[in-house]
Amino acid sequence: MTTGYFFPHRHILGIDHLSVDDIHHILSTAESFKEISSRPIKKVPTLRGNTIINLFFEPSTRTRLSFEVAAKRMSADTFNISASTSSATKGETLIDTARNIAAMNPDTIIIRHSFSGAPHMLTRYVDAAIINAGDGMHEHPSQGLLDMLTVLEHKGRLDGLKIAIIGDILHSRVAHSDILGFTKMGSDVFVYGPSTLIPRALDRLGARVCSTLAEAVADADVVMTLRIQKERQNDPLLPSFREYARRFGVTRDVVALAKDDALVMHPGPINRGIELMPDVADSGRSVILDQVTNGVAVRMALLYLVMGNAPVTG
Amino acid sequence: MLVEKTKKDEDEVLGKDYIFSKRGVMSSSYLIKNGRVIDPKNSRDEVADLAIRDGRLVNAEDEVSGSVVEIDAAGCWVVPGLIDMHVHLREPGEEYKEDIISGCRAAAAGGFTGVACMPNTRPVNDNRSVTALILELAAGASARVYPVAAISKASKGESLAEFGDLREAGAVAVSDDGLPVRDSRLMRRALEYAADFGLAVISHSEEPSLSHGSMNEGAVSTRLGLQGIPTVAESIMVYREIALAEYTGKPVHIAHVSTAMSTELIRSAKKRGVPVTAETTPHYFTLTEEAVEGYNTNAKMNPPLRSEEDRQAVLQGLADGTFDAIATDHAPHSILEKEVEFDAAANGIIGLETSLSLGLALVREGVIDEKRLIELMSLNPATVLGLEAGTLSEGAPADITIIDPRAEFHYTEDKVVSKSKNSPFLGWKLQGRAVLTMVGGRITHNLFD
Ligand SMILES: [Zn+2]
């Protein structure tokens, strides 16, 4: 990193707010933390005495566990608070919960919420650093960063790569963070999916919307598929999983259209046989487990970097 | 300076013992001098004096006997009292947000002498006793209150409310505002039956199956990850209302138009002679979906703020006569409804205190002229609702607004008169405002003091 750079963010609310330098810095910090995860004793005292709260208003095993492992490897004290989504439909719950938590003086709060913008709101009510672990249909920045780290490790660069993202772009906060992140870093992002799942004006986020699966995947360096849901709030988005698998699913034949060394990625959990065929998911091109490993490293980097910007007290 | 001049004149005329309404007593006679009188109904735009006696406008040439308060309006516009044909006063039922007295105080501060209040109170204004209660509570308020009653019982969209009774009790129009009338047959019957009683029918045009969302569908909703409401959710229903009005020959009024497509539908319907009228709001001609940035719940309303293209089309509609009225859709909400996640926040913003300034900005920008502004904010809403208002004709009730088009003010939370503070214009420096508002010869707002 260039000298004189310092990480300017107190909160990680989305990739949208990160600059190219910020992303480089996070990825190189994560790279250096990866080494810790390969040690026999996987723990450093960096965040000893720090209190980190996982505040999850949506069920999540993977992301919460990944943040928890990241925090523990850096010797922070972690606490998990799971609020049911049903009790969170009333807005007061988030503010009330936030104020209660603030009284315990946490250093960092990691929040997942089904409403877009909930982490932004939290920043107005608590002094802690806020890390967005997924908000509604908005962003999932740590997932976007770990995807970038995974591609960077395998390809040695992000600039000039063709990234194909296939599936439910409309509801996917992962897709939004990936589109913003990869395009910022100079990749070309091509998306494809049924028109019912492509949001309006997606090109303004920097993605190119394709009209066929072949167009999206042809000569791609990365083929990323997203988890599909058949119906949301009675909105008839798809007639059946069967037809989705047949018309939009990523098969071996589809991946054959991409570059020979193309990576296959998926943010998990996978609907095997629907958006991604099992033989592709388990093939040599799949880097899905690398994504999981890199998730811990990226989250260690984020915890470390926002802590560095804590206000000086005392 | 205006204020001192006025004071001095009054002192000369009255000695020390005149008392303004602000201190509890009203003078029976006023002479508003040297103002630019703009009265579109009488095609009048000239510097002149206006005389008021016993609550009505009288000939200024006539000898006015007894004590007369002179108001020097030099440099100001003297216009028929502004009328906001679409407000929510929240009483009965949600008085913690606003009540009739506080809402009318906000109206007076914004230059309004009359407001038409929507029926989505608790209980819904769907029968004569609620209408009568509203009028009873409005006695002595700072503005005239024109109740709009519900189209359907409890605004459930199932059966018609008793329009005859409601008219007799004092309702001026019917609407299920807040909700669309889903059932097209019910809407048809409402248009037909309301016409029998001279009640305007106001349509909150929204196709419900398309309107699950919290902001306009477009680039900003995609970026913020918020579910979008497409423009066609409004326009489809606007066209249904036009089709029903065209078929039945009965008038319909379209509330709070926000899209380019709706504007064009109304324009072409008017050209064909369909009895359709329409209003838009200051927020649709001033703001766009960009105001939602940062998940600002004070930029959340229904219909939602649209794109710049829609805003331009709305401005065009104001300029070319497609729109008959500017209404605020004044919708007070407390922090309980607004300081929450964007998806959970209630729709609506207050608007009574900023509407005139935002309308005056259109005059400064050359979108419309002064006469047209007064038509949009006074004469036309009075005509659509069939009110004895909106004019400075001799003999008319003395509902008058004096506007200083140059007065600047900084609209901050501590200055808000309404009980609720949910305005996207907080922090704005606004130019042009009402300096005096008079309702039936009674001063309800006065910055000359
Ligand atoms: Zn409405």
PDB file of N, CA and C in Angstrom, chain B residues 294-326:
ATOM      1  N   GLY B 294     -29.518   7.670   1.859  1.00  0.00           N
ATOM      2  CA  GLY B 294     -29.275   7.648   3.301  1.00  0.00           C
ATOM      3  C   GLY B 294     -30.478   7.117   4.074  1.00  0.00           C
ATOM      4  N   TYR B 295     -31.430   6.532   3.363  1.00  0.00           N
ATOM      5  CA  TYR B 295     -32.643   5.959   3.975  1.00  0.00           C
ATOM      6  C   TYR B 295     -33.396   7.013   4.787  1.00  0.00           C
ATOM      7  N   ASN B 296     -33.568   8.185   4.155  1.00  0.00           N
ATOM      8  CA  ASN B 296     -34.249   9.300   4.804  1.00  0.00           C
ATOM      9  C   ASN B 296     -35.764   9.053   4.832  1.00  0.00           C
ATOM     10  N   THR B 297     -36.291   8.745   6.011  1.00  0.00           N
ATOM     11  CA  THR B 297     -37.721   8.416   6.095  1.00  0.00           C
ATOM     12  C   THR B 297     -38.601   9.645   5.874  1.00  0.00           C
ATOM     13  N   ASN B 298     -38.039  10.844   5.964  1.00  0.00           N
ATOM     14  CA  ASN B 298     -38.816  12.043   5.626  1.00  0.00           C
ATOM     15  C   ASN B 298     -38.933  12.242   4.120  1.00  0.00           C
ATOM     16  N   ALA B 299     -38.365  11.319   3.365  1.00  0.00           N
ATOM     17  CA  ALA B 299     -38.560  11.346   1.915  1.00  0.00           C
ATOM     18  C   ALA B 299     -39.405  10.148   1.492  1.00  0.00           C
ATOM     19  N   LYS B 300     -40.080   9.538   2.460  1.00  0.00           N
ATOM     20  CA  LYS B 300     -40.935   8.385   2.156  1.00  0.00           C
ATOM     21  C   LYS B 300     -42.396   8.805   2.165  1.00  0.00           C
ATOM     22  N   MET B 301     -43.039   8.645   1.039  1.00  0.00           N
ATOM     23  CA  MET B 301     -44.473   8.927   0.963  1.00  0.00           C
ATOM     24  C   MET B 301     -45.067   8.078  -0.143  1.00  0.00           C
ATOM     25  N   ASN B 302     -46.407   8.089  -0.218  1.00  0.00           N
ATOM     26  CA  ASN B 302     -47.109   7.298  -1.214  1.00  0.00           C
ATOM     27  C   ASN B 302     -48.106   8.178  -1.939  1.00  0.00           C
ATOM     28  N   PRO B 303     -48.011   8.330  -3.271  1.00  0.00           N
ATOM     29  CA  PRO B 303     -46.982   7.758  -4.131  1.00  0.00           C
ATOM     30  C   PRO B 303     -45.581   8.270  -3.772  1.00  0.00           C
ATOM     31  N   PRO B 304     -44.566   7.497  -4.150  1.00  0.00           N
ATOM     32  CA  PRO B 304     -43.205   7.869  -3.775  1.00  0.00           C
ATOM     33  C   PRO B 304     -42.634   8.981  -4.650  1.00  0.00           C
ATOM     34  N   LEU B 305     -41.575   9.611  -4.183  1.00  0.00           N
ATOM     35  CA  LEU B 305     -40.840  10.571  -5.006  1.00  0.00           C
ATOM     36  C   LEU B 305     -40.324   9.823  -6.231  1.00  0.00           C
ATOM     37  N   ARG B 306     -40.433  10.453  -7.385  1.00  0.00           N
ATOM     38  CA  ARG B 306     -40.114   9.765  -8.641  1.00  0.00           C
ATOM     39  C   ARG B 306     -38.791  10.247  -9.222  1.00  0.00           C
ATOM     40  N   SER B 307     -38.595   9.949 -10.495  1.00  0.00           N
ATOM     41  CA  SER B 307     -37.339  10.301 -11.163  1.00  0.00           C
ATOM     42  C   SER B 307     -37.370  11.765 -11.613  1.00  0.00           C
ATOM     43  N   GLU B 308     -36.214  12.263 -12.033  1.00  0.00           N
ATOM     44  CA  GLU B 308     -36.122  13.628 -12.549  1.00  0.00           C
ATOM     45  C   GLU B 308     -37.017  13.797 -13.784  1.00  0.00           C
ATOM     46  N   GLU B 309     -37.099  12.764 -14.586  1.00  0.00           N
ATOM     47  CA  GLU B 309     -37.946  12.807 -15.774  1.00  0.00           C
ATOM     48  C   GLU B 309     -39.418  13.025 -15.378  1.00  0.00           C
ATOM     49  N   ASP B 310     -39.856  12.331 -14.356  1.00  0.00           N
ATOM     50  CA  ASP B 310     -41.226  12.516 -13.875  1.00  0.00           C
ATOM     51  C   ASP B 310     -41.415  13.930 -13.340  1.00  0.00           C
ATOM     52  N   ARG B 311     -40.420  14.399 -12.586  1.00  0.00           N
ATOM     53  CA  ARG B 311     -40.519  15.750 -12.021  1.00  0.00           C
ATOM     54  C   ARG B 311     -40.672  16.791 -13.139  1.00  0.00           C
ATOM     55  N   GLN B 312     -39.882  16.638 -14.185  1.00  0.00           N
ATOM     56  CA  GLN B 312     -39.968  17.581 -15.307  1.00  0.00           C
ATOM     57  C   GLN B 312     -41.353  17.530 -15.945  1.00  0.00           C
ATOM     58  N   ALA B 313     -41.906  16.332 -16.062  1.00  0.00           N
ATOM     59  CA  ALA B 313     -43.238  16.192 -16.667  1.00  0.00           C
ATOM     60  C   ALA B 313     -44.300  16.859 -15.788  1.00  0.00           C
ATOM     61  N   VAL B 314     -44.143  16.733 -14.476  1.00  0.00           N
ATOM     62  CA  VAL B 314     -45.088  17.372 -13.551  1.00  0.00           C
ATOM     63  C   VAL B 314     -44.994  18.896 -13.689  1.00  0.00           C
ATOM     64  N   LEU B 315     -43.775  19.417 -13.803  1.00  0.00           N
ATOM     65  CA  LEU B 315     -43.598  20.867 -13.998  1.00  0.00           C
ATOM     66  C   LEU B 315     -44.291  21.317 -15.282  1.00  0.00           C
ATOM     67  N   GLN B 316     -44.122  20.526 -16.324  1.00  0.00           N
ATOM     68  CA  GLN B 316     -44.769  20.839 -17.603  1.00  0.00           C
ATOM     69  C   GLN B 316     -46.294  20.864 -17.428  1.00  0.00           C
ATOM     70  N   GLY B 317     -46.794  19.895 -16.663  1.00  0.00           N
ATOM     71  CA  GLY B 317     -48.239  19.824 -16.411  1.00  0.00           C
ATOM     72  C   GLY B 317     -48.753  21.015 -15.611  1.00  0.00           C
ATOM     73  N   LEU B 318     -47.919  21.534 -14.729  1.00  0.00           N
ATOM     74  CA  LEU B 318     -48.304  22.735 -13.980  1.00  0.00           C
ATOM     75  C   LEU B 318     -48.345  23.939 -14.910  1.00  0.00           C
ATOM     76  N   ALA B 319     -47.385  23.974 -15.832  1.00  0.00           N
ATOM     77  CA  ALA B 319     -47.286  25.122 -16.734  1.00  0.00           C
ATOM     78  C   ALA B 319     -48.406  25.135 -17.767  1.00  0.00           C
ATOM     79  N   ASP B 320     -48.765  23.950 -18.270  1.00  0.00           N
ATOM     80  CA  ASP B 320     -49.701  23.939 -19.412  1.00  0.00           C
ATOM     81  C   ASP B 320     -51.161  23.743 -19.016  1.00  0.00           C
ATOM     82  N   GLY B 321     -51.447  23.707 -17.709  1.00  0.00           N
ATOM     83  CA  GLY B 321     -52.842  23.632 -17.291  1.00  0.00           C
ATOM     84  C   GLY B 321     -53.354  22.217 -17.083  1.00  0.00           C
ATOM     85  N   THR B 322     -52.507  21.221 -17.250  1.00  0.00           N
ATOM     86  CA  THR B 322     -52.937  19.844 -16.988  1.00  0.00           C
ATOM     87  C   THR B 322     -53.351  19.706 -15.520  1.00  0.00           C
ATOM     88  N   PHE B 323     -52.567  20.316 -14.651  1.00  0.00           N
ATOM     89  CA  PHE B 323     -52.925  20.270 -13.233  1.00  0.00           C
ATOM     90  C   PHE B 323     -53.781  21.479 -12.867  1.00  0.00           C
ATOM     91  N   ASP B 324     -54.805  21.205 -12.078  1.00  0.00           N
ATOM     92  CA  ASP B 324     -55.698  22.259 -11.626  1.00  0.00           C
ATOM     93  C   ASP B 324     -55.235  22.837 -10.300  1.00  0.00           C
ATOM     94  N   ALA B 325     -54.600  22.002  -9.482  1.00  0.00           N
ATOM     95  CA  ALA B 325     -54.313  22.445  -8.118  1.00  0.00           C
ATOM     96  C   ALA B 325     -52.963  21.939  -7.625  1.00  0.00           C
ATOM     97  N   ILE B 326     -52.385  22.733  -6.717  1.00  0.00           N
ATOM     98  CA  ILE B 326     -51.263  22.275  -5.913  1.00  0.00           C
ATOM     99  C   ILE B 326     -51.850  21.977  -4.539  1.00  0.00           C
TER     100      ILE B 326
END
